[in-house]
Tab-separated table of C-alpha atoms and ligand atoms in Angstrom:
chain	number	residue	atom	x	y	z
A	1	UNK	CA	-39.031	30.598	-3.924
A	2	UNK	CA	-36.027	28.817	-5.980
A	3	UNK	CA	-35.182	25.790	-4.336
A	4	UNK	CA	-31.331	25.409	-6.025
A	5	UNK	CA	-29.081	28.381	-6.760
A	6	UNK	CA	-28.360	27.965	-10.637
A	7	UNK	CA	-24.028	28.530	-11.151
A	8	UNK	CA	-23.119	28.408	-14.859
A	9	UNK	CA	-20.114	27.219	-15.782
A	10	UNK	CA	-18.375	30.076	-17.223
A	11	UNK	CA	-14.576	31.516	-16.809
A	12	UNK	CA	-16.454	34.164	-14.023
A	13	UNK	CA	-16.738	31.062	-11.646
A	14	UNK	CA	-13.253	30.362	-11.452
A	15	UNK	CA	-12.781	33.639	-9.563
A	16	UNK	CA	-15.311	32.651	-6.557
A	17	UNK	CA	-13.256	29.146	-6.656
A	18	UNK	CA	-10.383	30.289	-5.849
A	19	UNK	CA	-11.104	32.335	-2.636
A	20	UNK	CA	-12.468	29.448	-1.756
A	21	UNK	CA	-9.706	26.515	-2.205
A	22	UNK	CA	-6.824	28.656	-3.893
A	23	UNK	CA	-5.403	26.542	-6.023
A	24	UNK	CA	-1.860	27.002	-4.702
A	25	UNK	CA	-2.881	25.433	-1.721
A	26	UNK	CA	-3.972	21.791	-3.047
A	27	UNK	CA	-1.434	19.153	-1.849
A	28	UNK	CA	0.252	17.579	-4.395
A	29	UNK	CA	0.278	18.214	-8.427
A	30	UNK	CA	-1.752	16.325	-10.771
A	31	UNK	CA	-0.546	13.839	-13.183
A	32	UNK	CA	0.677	15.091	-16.428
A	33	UNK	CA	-2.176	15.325	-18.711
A	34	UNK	CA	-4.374	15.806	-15.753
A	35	UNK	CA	-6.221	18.914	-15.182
A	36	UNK	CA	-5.732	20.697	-12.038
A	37	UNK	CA	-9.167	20.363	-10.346
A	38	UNK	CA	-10.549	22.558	-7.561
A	39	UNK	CA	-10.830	21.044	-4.083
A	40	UNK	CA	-10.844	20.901	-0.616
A	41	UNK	CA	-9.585	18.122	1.617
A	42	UNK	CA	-13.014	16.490	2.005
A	43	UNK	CA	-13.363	16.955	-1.975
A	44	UNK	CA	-9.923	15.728	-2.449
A	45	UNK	CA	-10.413	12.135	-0.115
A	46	UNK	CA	-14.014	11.507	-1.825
A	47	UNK	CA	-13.326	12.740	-5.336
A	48	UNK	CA	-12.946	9.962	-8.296
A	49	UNK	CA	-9.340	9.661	-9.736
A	50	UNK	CA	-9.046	11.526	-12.848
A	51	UNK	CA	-7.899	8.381	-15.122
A	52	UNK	CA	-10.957	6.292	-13.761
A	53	UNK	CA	-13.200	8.938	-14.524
A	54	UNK	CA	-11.866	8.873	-18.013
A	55	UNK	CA	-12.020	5.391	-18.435
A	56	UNK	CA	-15.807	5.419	-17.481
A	57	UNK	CA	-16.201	8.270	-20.136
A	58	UNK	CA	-14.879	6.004	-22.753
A	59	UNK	CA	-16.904	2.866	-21.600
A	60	UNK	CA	-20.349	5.116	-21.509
A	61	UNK	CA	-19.102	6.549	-25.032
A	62	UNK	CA	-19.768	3.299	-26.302
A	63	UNK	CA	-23.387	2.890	-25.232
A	64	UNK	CA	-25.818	3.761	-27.561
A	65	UNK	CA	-27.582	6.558	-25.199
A	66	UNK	CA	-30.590	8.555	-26.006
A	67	UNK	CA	-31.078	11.999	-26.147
A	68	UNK	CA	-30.916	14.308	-23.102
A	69	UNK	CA	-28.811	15.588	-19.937
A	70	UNK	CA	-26.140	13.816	-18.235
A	71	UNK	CA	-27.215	14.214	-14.380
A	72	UNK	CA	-24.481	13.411	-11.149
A	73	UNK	CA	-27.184	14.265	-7.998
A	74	UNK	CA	-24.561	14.490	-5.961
A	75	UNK	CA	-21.493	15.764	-7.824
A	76	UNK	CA	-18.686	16.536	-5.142
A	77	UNK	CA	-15.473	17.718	-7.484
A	78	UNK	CA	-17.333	17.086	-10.764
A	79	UNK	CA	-14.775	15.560	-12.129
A	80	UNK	CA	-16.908	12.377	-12.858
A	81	UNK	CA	-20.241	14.130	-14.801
A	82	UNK	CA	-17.751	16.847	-16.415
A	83	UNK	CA	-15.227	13.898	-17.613
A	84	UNK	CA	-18.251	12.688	-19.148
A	85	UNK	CA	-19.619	15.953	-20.560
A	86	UNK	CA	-16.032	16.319	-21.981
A	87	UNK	CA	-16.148	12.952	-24.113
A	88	UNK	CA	-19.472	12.970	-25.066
A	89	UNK	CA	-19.731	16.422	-25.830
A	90	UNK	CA	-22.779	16.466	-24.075
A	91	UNK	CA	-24.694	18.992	-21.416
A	92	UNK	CA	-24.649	17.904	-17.814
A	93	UNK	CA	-26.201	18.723	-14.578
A	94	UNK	CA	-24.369	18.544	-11.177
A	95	UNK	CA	-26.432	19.048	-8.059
A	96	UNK	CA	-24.669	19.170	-4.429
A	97	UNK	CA	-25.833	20.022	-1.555
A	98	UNK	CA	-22.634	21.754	0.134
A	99	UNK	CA	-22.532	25.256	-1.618
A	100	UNK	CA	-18.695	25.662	-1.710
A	101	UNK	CA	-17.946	21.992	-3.339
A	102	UNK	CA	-20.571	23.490	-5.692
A	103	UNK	CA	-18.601	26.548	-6.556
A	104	UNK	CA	-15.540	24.283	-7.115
A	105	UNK	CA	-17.547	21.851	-8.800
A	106	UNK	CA	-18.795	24.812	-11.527
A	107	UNK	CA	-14.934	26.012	-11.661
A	108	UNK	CA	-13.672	22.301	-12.509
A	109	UNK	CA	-16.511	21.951	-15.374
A	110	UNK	CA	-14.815	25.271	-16.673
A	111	UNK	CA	-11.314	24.006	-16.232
A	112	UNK	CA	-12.266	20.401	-17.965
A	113	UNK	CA	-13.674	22.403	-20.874
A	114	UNK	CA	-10.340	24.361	-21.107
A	115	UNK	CA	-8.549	21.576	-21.679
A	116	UNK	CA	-10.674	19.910	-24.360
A	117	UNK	CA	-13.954	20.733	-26.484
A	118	UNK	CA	-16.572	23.148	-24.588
A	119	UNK	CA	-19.452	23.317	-26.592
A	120	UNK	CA	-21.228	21.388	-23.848
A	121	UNK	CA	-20.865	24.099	-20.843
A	122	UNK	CA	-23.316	26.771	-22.276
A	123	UNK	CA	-25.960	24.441	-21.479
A	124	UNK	CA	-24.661	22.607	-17.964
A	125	UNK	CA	-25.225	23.788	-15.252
A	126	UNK	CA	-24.293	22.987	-11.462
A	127	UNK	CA	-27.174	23.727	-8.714
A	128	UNK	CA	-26.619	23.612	-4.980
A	129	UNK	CA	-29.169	22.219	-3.299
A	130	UNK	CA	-30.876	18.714	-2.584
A	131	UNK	CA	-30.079	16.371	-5.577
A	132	UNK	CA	-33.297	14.195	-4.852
A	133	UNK	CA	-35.625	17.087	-5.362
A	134	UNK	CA	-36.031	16.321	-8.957
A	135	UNK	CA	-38.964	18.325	-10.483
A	136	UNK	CA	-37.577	21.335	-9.185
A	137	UNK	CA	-34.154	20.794	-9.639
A	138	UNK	CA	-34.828	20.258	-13.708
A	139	UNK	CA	-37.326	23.146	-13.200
A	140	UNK	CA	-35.247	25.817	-12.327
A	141	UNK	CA	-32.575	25.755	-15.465
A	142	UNK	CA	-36.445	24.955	-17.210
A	143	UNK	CA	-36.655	21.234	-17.992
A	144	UNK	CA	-39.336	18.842	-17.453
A	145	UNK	CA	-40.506	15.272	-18.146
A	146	UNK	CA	-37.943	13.031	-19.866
A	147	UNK	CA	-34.719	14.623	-19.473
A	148	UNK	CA	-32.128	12.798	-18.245
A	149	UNK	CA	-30.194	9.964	-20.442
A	150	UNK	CA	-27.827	9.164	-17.434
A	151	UNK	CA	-27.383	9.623	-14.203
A	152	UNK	CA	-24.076	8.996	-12.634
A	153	UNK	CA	-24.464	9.358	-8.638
A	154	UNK	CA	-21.754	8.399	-6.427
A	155	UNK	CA	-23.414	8.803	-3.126
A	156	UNK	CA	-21.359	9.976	0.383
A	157	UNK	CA	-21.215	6.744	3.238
A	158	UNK	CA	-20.800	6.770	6.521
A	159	UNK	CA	-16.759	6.412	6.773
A	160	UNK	CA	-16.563	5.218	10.022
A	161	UNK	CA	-18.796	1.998	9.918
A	162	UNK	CA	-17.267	-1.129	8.414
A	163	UNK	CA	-20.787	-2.261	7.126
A	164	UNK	CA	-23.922	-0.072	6.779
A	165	UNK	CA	-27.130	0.214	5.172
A	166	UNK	CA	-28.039	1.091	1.678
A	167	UNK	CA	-30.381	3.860	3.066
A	168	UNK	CA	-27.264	5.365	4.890
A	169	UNK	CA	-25.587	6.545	1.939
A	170	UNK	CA	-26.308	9.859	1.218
A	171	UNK	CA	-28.541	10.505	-0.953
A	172	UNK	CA	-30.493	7.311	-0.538
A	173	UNK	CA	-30.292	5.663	-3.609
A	174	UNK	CA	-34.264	4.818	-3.179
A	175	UNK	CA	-35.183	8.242	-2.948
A	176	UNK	CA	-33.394	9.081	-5.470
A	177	UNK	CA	-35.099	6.638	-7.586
A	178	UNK	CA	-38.263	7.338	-6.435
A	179	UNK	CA	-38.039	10.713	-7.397
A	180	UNK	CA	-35.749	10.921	-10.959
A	181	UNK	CA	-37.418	8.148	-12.181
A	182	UNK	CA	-40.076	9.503	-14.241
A	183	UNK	CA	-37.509	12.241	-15.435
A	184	UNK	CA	-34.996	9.587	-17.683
A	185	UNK	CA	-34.847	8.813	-21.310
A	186	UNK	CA	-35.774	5.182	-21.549
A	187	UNK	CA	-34.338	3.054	-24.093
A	188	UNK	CA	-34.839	-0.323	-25.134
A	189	UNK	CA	-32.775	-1.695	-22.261
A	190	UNK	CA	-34.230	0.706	-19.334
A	191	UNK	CA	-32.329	4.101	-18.662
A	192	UNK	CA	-28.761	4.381	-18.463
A	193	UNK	CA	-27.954	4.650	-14.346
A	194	UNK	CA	-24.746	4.268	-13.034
A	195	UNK	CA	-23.768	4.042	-9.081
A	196	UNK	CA	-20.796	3.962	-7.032
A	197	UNK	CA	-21.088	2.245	-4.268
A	198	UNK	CA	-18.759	1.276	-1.012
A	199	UNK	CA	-16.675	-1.378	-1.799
A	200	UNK	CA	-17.490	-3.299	1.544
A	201	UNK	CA	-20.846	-3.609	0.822
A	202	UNK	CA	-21.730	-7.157	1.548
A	203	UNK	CA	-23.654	-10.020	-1.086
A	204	UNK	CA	-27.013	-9.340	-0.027
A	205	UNK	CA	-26.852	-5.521	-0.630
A	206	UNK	CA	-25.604	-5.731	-3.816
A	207	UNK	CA	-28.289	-7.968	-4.357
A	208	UNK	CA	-30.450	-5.439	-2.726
A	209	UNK	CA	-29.058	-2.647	-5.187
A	210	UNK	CA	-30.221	-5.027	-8.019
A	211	UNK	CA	-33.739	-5.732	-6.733
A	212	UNK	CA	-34.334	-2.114	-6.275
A	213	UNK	CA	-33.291	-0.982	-9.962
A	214	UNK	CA	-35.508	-4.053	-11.412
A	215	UNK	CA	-38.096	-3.095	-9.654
A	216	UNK	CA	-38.544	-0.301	-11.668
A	217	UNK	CA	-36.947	-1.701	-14.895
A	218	UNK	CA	-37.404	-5.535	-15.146
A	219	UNK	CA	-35.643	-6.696	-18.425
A	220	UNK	CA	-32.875	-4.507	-18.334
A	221	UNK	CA	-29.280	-5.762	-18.107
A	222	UNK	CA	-26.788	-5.114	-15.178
A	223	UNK	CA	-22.735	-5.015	-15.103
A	224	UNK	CA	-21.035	-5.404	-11.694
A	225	UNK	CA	-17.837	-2.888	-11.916
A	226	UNK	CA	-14.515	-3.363	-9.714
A	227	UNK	CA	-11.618	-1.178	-9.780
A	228	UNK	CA	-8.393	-1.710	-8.101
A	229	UNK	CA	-5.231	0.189	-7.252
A	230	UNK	CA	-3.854	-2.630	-6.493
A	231	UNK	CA	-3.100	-1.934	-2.773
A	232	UNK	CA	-4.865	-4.908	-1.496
A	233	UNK	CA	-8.453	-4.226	-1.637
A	234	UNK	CA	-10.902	-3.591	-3.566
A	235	UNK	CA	-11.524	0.692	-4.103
A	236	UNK	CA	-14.508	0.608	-6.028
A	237	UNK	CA	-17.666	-1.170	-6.676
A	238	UNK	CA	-19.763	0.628	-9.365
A	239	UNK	CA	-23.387	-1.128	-10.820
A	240	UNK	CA	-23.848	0.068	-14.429
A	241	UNK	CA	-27.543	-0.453	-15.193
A	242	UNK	CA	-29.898	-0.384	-18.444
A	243	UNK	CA	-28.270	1.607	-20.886
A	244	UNK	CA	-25.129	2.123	-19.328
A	245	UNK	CA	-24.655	-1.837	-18.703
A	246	UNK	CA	-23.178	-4.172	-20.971
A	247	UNK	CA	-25.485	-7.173	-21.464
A	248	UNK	CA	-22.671	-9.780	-22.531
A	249	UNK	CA	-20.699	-8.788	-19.292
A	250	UNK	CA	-22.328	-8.995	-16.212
A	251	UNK	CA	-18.237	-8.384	-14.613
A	252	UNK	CA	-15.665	-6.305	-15.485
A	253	UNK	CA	-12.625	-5.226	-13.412
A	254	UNK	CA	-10.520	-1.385	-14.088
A	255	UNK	CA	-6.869	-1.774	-12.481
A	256	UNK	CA	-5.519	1.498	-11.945
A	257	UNK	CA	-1.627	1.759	-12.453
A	258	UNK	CA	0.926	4.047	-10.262
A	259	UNK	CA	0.981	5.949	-13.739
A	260	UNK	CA	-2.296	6.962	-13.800
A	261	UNK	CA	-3.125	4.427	-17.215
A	262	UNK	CA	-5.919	1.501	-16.778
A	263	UNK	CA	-6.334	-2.145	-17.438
A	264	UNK	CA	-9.678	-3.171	-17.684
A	265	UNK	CA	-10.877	-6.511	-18.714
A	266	UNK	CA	-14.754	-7.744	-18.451
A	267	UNK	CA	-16.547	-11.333	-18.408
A	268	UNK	CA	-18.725	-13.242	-16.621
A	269	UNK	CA	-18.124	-13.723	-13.042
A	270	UNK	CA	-17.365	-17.183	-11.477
A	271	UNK	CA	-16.844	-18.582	-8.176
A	272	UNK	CA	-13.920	-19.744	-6.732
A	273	UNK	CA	-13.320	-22.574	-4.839
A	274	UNK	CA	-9.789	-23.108	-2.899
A	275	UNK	CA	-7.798	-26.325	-3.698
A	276	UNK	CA	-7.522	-27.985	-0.372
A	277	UNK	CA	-5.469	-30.515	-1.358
A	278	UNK	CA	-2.863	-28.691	-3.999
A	279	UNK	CA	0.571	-29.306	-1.910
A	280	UNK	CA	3.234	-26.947	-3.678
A	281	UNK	CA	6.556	-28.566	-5.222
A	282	UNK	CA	10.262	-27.562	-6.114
A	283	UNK	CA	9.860	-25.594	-9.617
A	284	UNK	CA	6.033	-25.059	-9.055
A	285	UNK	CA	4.936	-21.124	-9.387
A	286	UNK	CA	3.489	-19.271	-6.525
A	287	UNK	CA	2.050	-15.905	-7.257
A	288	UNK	CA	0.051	-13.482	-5.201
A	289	UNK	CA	-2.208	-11.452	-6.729
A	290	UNK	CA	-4.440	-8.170	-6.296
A	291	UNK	CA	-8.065	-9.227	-4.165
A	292	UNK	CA	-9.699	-7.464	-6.184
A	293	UNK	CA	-9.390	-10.314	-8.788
A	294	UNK	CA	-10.813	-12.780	-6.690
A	295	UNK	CA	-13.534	-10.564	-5.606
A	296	UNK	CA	-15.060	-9.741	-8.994
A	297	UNK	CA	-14.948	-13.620	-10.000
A	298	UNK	CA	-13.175	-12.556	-12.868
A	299	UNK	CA	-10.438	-15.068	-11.937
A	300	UNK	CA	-11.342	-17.814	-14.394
A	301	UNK	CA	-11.019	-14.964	-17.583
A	302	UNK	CA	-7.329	-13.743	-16.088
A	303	UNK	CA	-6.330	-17.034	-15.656
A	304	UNK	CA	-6.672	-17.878	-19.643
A	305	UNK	CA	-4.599	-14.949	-20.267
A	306	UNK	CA	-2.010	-15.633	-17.750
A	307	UNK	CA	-0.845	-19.303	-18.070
A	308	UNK	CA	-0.258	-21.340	-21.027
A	309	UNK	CA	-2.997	-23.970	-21.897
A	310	UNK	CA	-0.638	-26.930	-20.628
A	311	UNK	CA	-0.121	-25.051	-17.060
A	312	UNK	CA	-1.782	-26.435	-14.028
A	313	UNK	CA	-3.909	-24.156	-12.119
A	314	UNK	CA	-4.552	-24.052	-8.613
A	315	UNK	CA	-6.380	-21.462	-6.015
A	316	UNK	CA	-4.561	-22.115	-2.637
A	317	UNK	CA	-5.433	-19.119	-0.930
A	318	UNK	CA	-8.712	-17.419	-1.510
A	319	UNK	CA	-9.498	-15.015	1.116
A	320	UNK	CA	-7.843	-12.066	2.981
A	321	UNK	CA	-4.971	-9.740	0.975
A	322	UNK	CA	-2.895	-12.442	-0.225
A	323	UNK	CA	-4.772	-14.876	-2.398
A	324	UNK	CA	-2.855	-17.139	-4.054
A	325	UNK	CA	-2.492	-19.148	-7.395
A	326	UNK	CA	-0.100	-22.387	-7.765
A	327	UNK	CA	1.091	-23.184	-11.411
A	328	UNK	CA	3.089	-25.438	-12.897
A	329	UNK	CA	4.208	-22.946	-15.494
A	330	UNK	CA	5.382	-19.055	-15.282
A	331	UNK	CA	2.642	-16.369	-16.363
A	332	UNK	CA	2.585	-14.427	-18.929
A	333	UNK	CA	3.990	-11.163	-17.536
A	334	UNK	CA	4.507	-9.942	-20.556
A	335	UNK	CA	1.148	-9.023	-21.130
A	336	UNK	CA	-0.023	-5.596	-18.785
A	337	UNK	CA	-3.399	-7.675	-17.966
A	338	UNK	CA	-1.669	-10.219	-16.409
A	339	UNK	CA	1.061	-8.514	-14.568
A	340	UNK	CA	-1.645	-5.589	-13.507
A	341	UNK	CA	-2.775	-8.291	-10.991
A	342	UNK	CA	-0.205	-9.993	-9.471
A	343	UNK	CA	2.042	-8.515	-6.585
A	344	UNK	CA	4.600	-11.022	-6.527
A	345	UNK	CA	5.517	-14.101	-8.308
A	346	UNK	CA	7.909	-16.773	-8.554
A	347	UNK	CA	9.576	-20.509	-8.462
A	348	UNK	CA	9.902	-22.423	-5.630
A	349	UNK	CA	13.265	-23.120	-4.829
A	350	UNK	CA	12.885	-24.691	-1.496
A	351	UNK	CA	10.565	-25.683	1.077
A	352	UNK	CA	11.280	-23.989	4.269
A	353	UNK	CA	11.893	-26.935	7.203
A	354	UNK	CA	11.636	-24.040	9.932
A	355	UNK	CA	8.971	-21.406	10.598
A	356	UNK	CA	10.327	-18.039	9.753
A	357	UNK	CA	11.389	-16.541	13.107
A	358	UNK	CA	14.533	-14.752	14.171
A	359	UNK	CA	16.141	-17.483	16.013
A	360	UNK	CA	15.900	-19.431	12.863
A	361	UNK	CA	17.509	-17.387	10.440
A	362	UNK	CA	20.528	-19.305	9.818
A	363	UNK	CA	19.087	-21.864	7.688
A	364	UNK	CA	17.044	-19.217	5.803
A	365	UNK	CA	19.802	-17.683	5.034
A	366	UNK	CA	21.391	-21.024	3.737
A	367	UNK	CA	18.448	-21.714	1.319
A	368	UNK	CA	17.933	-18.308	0.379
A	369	UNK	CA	21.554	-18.221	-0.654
A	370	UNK	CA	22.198	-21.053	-2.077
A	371	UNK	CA	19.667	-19.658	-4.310
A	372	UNK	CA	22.038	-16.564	-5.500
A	373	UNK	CA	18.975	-14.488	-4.156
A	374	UNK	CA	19.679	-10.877	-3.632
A	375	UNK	CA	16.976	-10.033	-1.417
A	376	UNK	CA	14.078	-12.286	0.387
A	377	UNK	CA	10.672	-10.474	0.883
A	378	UNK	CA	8.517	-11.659	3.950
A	379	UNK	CA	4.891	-12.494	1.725
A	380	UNK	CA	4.005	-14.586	4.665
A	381	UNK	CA	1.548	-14.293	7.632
A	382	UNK	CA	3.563	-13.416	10.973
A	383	UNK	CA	3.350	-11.427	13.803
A	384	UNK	CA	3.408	-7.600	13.145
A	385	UNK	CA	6.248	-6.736	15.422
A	386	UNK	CA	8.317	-9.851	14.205
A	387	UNK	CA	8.096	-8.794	10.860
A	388	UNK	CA	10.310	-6.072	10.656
A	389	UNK	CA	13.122	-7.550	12.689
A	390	UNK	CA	13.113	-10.818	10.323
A	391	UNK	CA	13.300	-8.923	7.514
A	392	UNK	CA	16.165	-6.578	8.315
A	393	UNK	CA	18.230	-9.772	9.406
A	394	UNK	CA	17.689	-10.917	5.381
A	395	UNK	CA	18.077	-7.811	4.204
A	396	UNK	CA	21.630	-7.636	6.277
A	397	UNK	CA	22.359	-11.269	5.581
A	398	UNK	CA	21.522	-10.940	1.386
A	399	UNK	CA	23.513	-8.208	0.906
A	400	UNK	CA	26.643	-9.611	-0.194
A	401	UNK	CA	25.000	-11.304	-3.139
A	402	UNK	CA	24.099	-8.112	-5.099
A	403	UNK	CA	23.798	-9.966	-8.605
A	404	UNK	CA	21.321	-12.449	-7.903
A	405	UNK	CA	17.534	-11.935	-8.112
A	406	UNK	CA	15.330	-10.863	-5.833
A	407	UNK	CA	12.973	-13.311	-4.020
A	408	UNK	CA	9.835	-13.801	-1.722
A	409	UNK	CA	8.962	-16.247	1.017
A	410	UNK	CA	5.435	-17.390	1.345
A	411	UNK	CA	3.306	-19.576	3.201
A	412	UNK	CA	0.799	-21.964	1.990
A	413	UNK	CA	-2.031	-23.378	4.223
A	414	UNK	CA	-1.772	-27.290	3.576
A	415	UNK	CA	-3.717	-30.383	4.590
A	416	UNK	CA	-0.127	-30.753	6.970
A	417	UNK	CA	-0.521	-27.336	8.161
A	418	UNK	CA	1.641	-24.206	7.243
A	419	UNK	CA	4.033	-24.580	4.937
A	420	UNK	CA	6.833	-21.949	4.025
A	421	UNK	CA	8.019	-21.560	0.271
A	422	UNK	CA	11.421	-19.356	-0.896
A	423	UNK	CA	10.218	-18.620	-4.292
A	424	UNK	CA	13.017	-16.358	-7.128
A	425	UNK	CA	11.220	-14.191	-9.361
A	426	UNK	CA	11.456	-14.008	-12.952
B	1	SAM	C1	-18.903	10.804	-2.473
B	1	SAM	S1	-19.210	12.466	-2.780
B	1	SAM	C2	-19.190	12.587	-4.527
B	1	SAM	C3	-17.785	12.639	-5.067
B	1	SAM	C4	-17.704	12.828	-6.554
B	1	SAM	N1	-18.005	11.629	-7.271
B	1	SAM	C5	-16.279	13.319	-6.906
B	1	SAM	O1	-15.580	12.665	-7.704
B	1	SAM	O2	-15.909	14.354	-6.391
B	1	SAM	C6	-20.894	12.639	-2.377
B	1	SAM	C7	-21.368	14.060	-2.404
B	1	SAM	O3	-22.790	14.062	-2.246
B	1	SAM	C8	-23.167	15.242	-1.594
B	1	SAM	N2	-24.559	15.055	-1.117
B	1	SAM	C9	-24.976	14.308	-0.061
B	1	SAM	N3	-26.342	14.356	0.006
B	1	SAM	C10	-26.763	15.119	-1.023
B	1	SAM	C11	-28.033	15.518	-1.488
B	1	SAM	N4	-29.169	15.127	-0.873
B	1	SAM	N5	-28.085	16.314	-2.561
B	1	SAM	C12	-26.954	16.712	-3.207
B	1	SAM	N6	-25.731	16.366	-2.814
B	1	SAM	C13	-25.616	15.577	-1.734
B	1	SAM	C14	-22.097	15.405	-0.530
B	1	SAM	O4	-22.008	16.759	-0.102
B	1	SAM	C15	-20.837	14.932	-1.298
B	1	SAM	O5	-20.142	16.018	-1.861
């Protein structure tokens, strides 16, 4: 009896697709240049964004693969395994487990072929059924032994735990393992695996992760993967393994822009240590940057791109959604890998003698306009429901100075305590 029901991807699929998830009814248009994938709201809030997708296509284009199958286990949309079909002109398998994400899933391999070369659907296929059943997964489109040069898998997680196990992912990465391994092409550095994983998941099971994939492979090289949309946190963690990993960068960081482009630098990751004792002065930069930064200890590389060699350099925030670097000099915003990061910077004009509150907003107002500055942005810690009220009182108070440049206020954690900074951007 067949354990996975074989769909082709051919034109006929996109029929089945659409009285499934008509494609009138998906929320919101893609990106120009996109291509207007099938999917339902469960697809649509687990799916990979199209331009990261891409990106990852170009990165694995560069590895020097062997022959065979690409393989997602657990494909969802597609749009990862048929993004990389599309640049590497290459046959891939998608296996899920939910029949109509399948039927989608066939329909967006057609749709990415549309759009680009399509030599590679005749022989890609995407099966619904259990993605760790290996041998008869590869059996039924007639494939044994060695077959698969990568597999991507970006495995479900439990969404409403903040941390869980590695085994609660779905599929298990182990079993997955367990049962593919015998069935990839191994090259001189180990296959070429690839794995999204939650981007909570603590040190010791990434660590885990690692452990697990040299258990099997020993020698072969690992990069750590981190991509940002810059909202705060970190929206990705992906291990590239073997093959697929880059063995001069153990780090690299994708930050995906509100236009749908990328910025994507890579190093070796270093930690960070916060300078206790760094008390900011008049004409000293403060910037805030992305978390993300900080969290692939890619800091050190960013920061030789961002200040000039004679700047001083300072971490004095490391942790939560606000860390923060103290210069003597302004960055280089010039250049997209430095501004990609940072979500506010400036000069400090003055040091705030008064904790931001309403009843103090006189003398805010003072500094604030005695620095010509049009607006003042709250990029300090404060009580939720204080927030708001502060900020409309600036916003009210600024507006007669509609010429002068915008500014922030932040706080910095000194040896003294709190201190609050009115800082003028660039
Ligand atoms: C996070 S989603 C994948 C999203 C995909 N990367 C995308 O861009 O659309 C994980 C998928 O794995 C599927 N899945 C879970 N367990 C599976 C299994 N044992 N075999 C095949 N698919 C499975 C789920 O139905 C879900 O669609």
């Amino acid at each position: 009896m067949a354990t996975h029901t074989v769909l082709p991807i051919s034109p006929d699929i996109l029929g089945f697709a659409e009285v499934i998830a008509p494609q009138s009814e998906i929320d919101g248009k893609p990106k120009s240049g996109e291509p207007h994938l099938y999917q339902t709201d469960r697809m649509k809030r687990l799916s990979t964004p199209w331009s990261v997708c891409l990106t990852r296509a170009e990165q694995l284009a560069d590895c020097r693969l062997g022959q065979g199958i690409l393989l997602d286990p657990a494909c969802g949309s597609g749009s990862q395994l048929f993004a990389y079909c599309s640049e590497l002109e290459r046959a891939g398998i998608g296996i899920e487990l939910d029949a109509d994400s399948a039927v989608l899933s066939a329909a967006n391999g057609q749709i990415v072929a549309d759009g680009g070369n399509s030599e590679w659907t005749s022989e890609s296929f995407v099966l619904v059924g259990d993605g760790t059943d290996a041998t008869a997964a590869l059996s039924e489109i007639g494939m044994s032994g060695q077959a698969v040069a990568v597999m991507h898998v970006d495995p479900a997680r439990p969404l409403d735990t903040q941390n869980h196990s590695l085994d609660e992912m779905e599929p298990p990465i182990s079993i997955l393992l367990n049962r593919w391994a015998d069935h990839f092409v191994i090259g001189r550095r180990g296959p070429a695996i690839i794995i999204d994983l939650s981007p909570r998941l603590l040190e010791t099971q990434q660590q885990e992760i690692e452990q697990l994939l040299l258990s099997y492979w020993p020698d072969s090289p690992i990069t750590w993967e981190w991509v940002s949309t810059g909202r705060g946190r970190i929206d990705r963690l992906t291990i590239w393994f073997g093959t697929a990993a880059d063995s001069a960068t153990p780090a690299r960081m994708l930050r995906l822009l509100s236009d749908g482009s990328v910025v994507s630098f890579a190093g070796r990751a270093t930690d960070v240590k916060r300078a206790t004792s760094a008390v900011p002065s008049t004409r000293d930069w403060l910037t805030i940057v992305d978390s993300a930064l900080l969290a692939s200890g890619l800091q050190g590389q960013w920061l030789r791109e961002a200040l000039p060699p004679e700047s001083t350099r300072h971490w004095v925030r490391i942790s939560g959604r606000r860390p923060m670097l103290l210069s003597s000099e302004p960055l280089h915003m010039e250049k997209s890998i430095v501004s990609a990061f940072v979500s506010s910077t400036g000069q400090i004009i003055s040091r705030l003698k008064v904790e931001p509150k309403v009843e103090n907003i006189s003398p805010i107002l003072v500094s604030a306009n005695s620095a010509y500055l049009s607006r003042l942005t709250l990029r300090c810690k404060m009580e939720p429901s204080a927030q708001p009220k502060l900020q409309r009182k600036l916003d009210h108070g600024l507006k007669d100075y509609p010429r002068g440049k915008p500014g922030f206020l932040a706080d910095v954690e000194t040896n003294d305590g709190d201190a609050w900074f009115i800082c003028k951007e660039p």
